[in-house]
XYZ file of C-alpha atoms in Angstrom:
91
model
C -41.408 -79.647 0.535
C -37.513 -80.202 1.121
C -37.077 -80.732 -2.451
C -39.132 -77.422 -3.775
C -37.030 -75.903 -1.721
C -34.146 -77.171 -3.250
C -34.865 -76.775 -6.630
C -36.039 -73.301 -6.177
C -32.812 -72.691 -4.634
C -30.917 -74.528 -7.387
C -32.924 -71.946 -9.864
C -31.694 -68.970 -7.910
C -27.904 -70.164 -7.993
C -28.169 -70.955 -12.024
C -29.749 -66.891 -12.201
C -27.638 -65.668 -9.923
C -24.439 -66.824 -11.815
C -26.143 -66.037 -14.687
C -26.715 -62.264 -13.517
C -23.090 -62.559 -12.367
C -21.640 -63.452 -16.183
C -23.614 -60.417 -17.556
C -22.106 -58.366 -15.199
C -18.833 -60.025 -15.577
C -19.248 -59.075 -19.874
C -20.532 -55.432 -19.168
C -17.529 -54.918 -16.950
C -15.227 -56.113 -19.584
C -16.862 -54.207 -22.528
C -16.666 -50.928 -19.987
C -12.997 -51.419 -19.264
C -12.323 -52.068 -22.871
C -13.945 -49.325 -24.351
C -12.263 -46.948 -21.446
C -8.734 -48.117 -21.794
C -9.634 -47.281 -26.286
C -10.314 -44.082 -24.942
C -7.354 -43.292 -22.822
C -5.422 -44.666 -25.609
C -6.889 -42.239 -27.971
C -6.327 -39.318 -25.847
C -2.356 -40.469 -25.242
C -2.165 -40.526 -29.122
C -3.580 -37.049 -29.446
C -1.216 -35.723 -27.036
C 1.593 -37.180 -28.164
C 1.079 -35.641 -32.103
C 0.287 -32.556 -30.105
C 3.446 -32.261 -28.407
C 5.165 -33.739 -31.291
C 3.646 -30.802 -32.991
C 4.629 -28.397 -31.183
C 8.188 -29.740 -30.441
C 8.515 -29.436 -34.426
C 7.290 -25.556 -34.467
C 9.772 -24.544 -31.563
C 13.106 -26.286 -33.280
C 11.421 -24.516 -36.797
C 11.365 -21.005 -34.039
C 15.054 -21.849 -33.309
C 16.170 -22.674 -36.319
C 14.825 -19.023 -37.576
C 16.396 -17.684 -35.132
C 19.681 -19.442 -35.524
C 19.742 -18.014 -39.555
C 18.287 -14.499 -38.742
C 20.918 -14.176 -35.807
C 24.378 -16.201 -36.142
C 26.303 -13.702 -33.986
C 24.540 -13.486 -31.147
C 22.863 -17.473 -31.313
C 26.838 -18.482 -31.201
C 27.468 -16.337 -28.023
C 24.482 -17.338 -26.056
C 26.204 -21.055 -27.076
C 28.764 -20.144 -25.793
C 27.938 -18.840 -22.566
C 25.457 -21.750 -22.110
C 28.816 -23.831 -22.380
C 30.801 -21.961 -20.086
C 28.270 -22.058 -17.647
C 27.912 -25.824 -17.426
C 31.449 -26.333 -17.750
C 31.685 -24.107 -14.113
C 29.079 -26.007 -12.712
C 30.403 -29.125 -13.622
C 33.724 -28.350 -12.564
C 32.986 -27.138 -9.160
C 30.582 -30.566 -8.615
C 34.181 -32.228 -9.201
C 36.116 -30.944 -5.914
């Protein structure tokens, strides 16, 4: 009786780890095919902003050629500003 017992315990061990090394693979393919996916999604916001980083310096650049005059004094006054700002961080 002692060794039926045994045995059928030996059987449940062997299908338990069993159970527990097709869990182990699911697990893997799961995390695998999640991490693909957050990849994907990083690369299509990164052409995305790359995107639309490229139409705002094309905006600016229009701008720049449709308005010298007044794109050099907002330069300017941009430069002034931080130059104040910087300065009084010095004392």
């Amino acid at each position: 009786m002692a060794d039926q017992d045994y045995e059928t315990l030996r059987s449940e061990v062997q299908q338990l780890r069993a159970d527990i090394g097709n869990i182990t693979e699911t697990l893997k393919g799961l995390a695998s095919s999640q991490g693909e996916q957050a990849y994907e999604r990083l690369r299509a916001g990164v052409g995305s902003a790359r995107q639309r980083a490229t139409q705002a310096g094309h905006a600016v650049e229009h701008q720049v050629e449709e308005h010298p005059l007044a794109s050099l004094l907002v330069v300017f006054v941009g430069g002034l500003l931080t130059g104040l700002l910087l300065q009084s961080r010095r004392r």
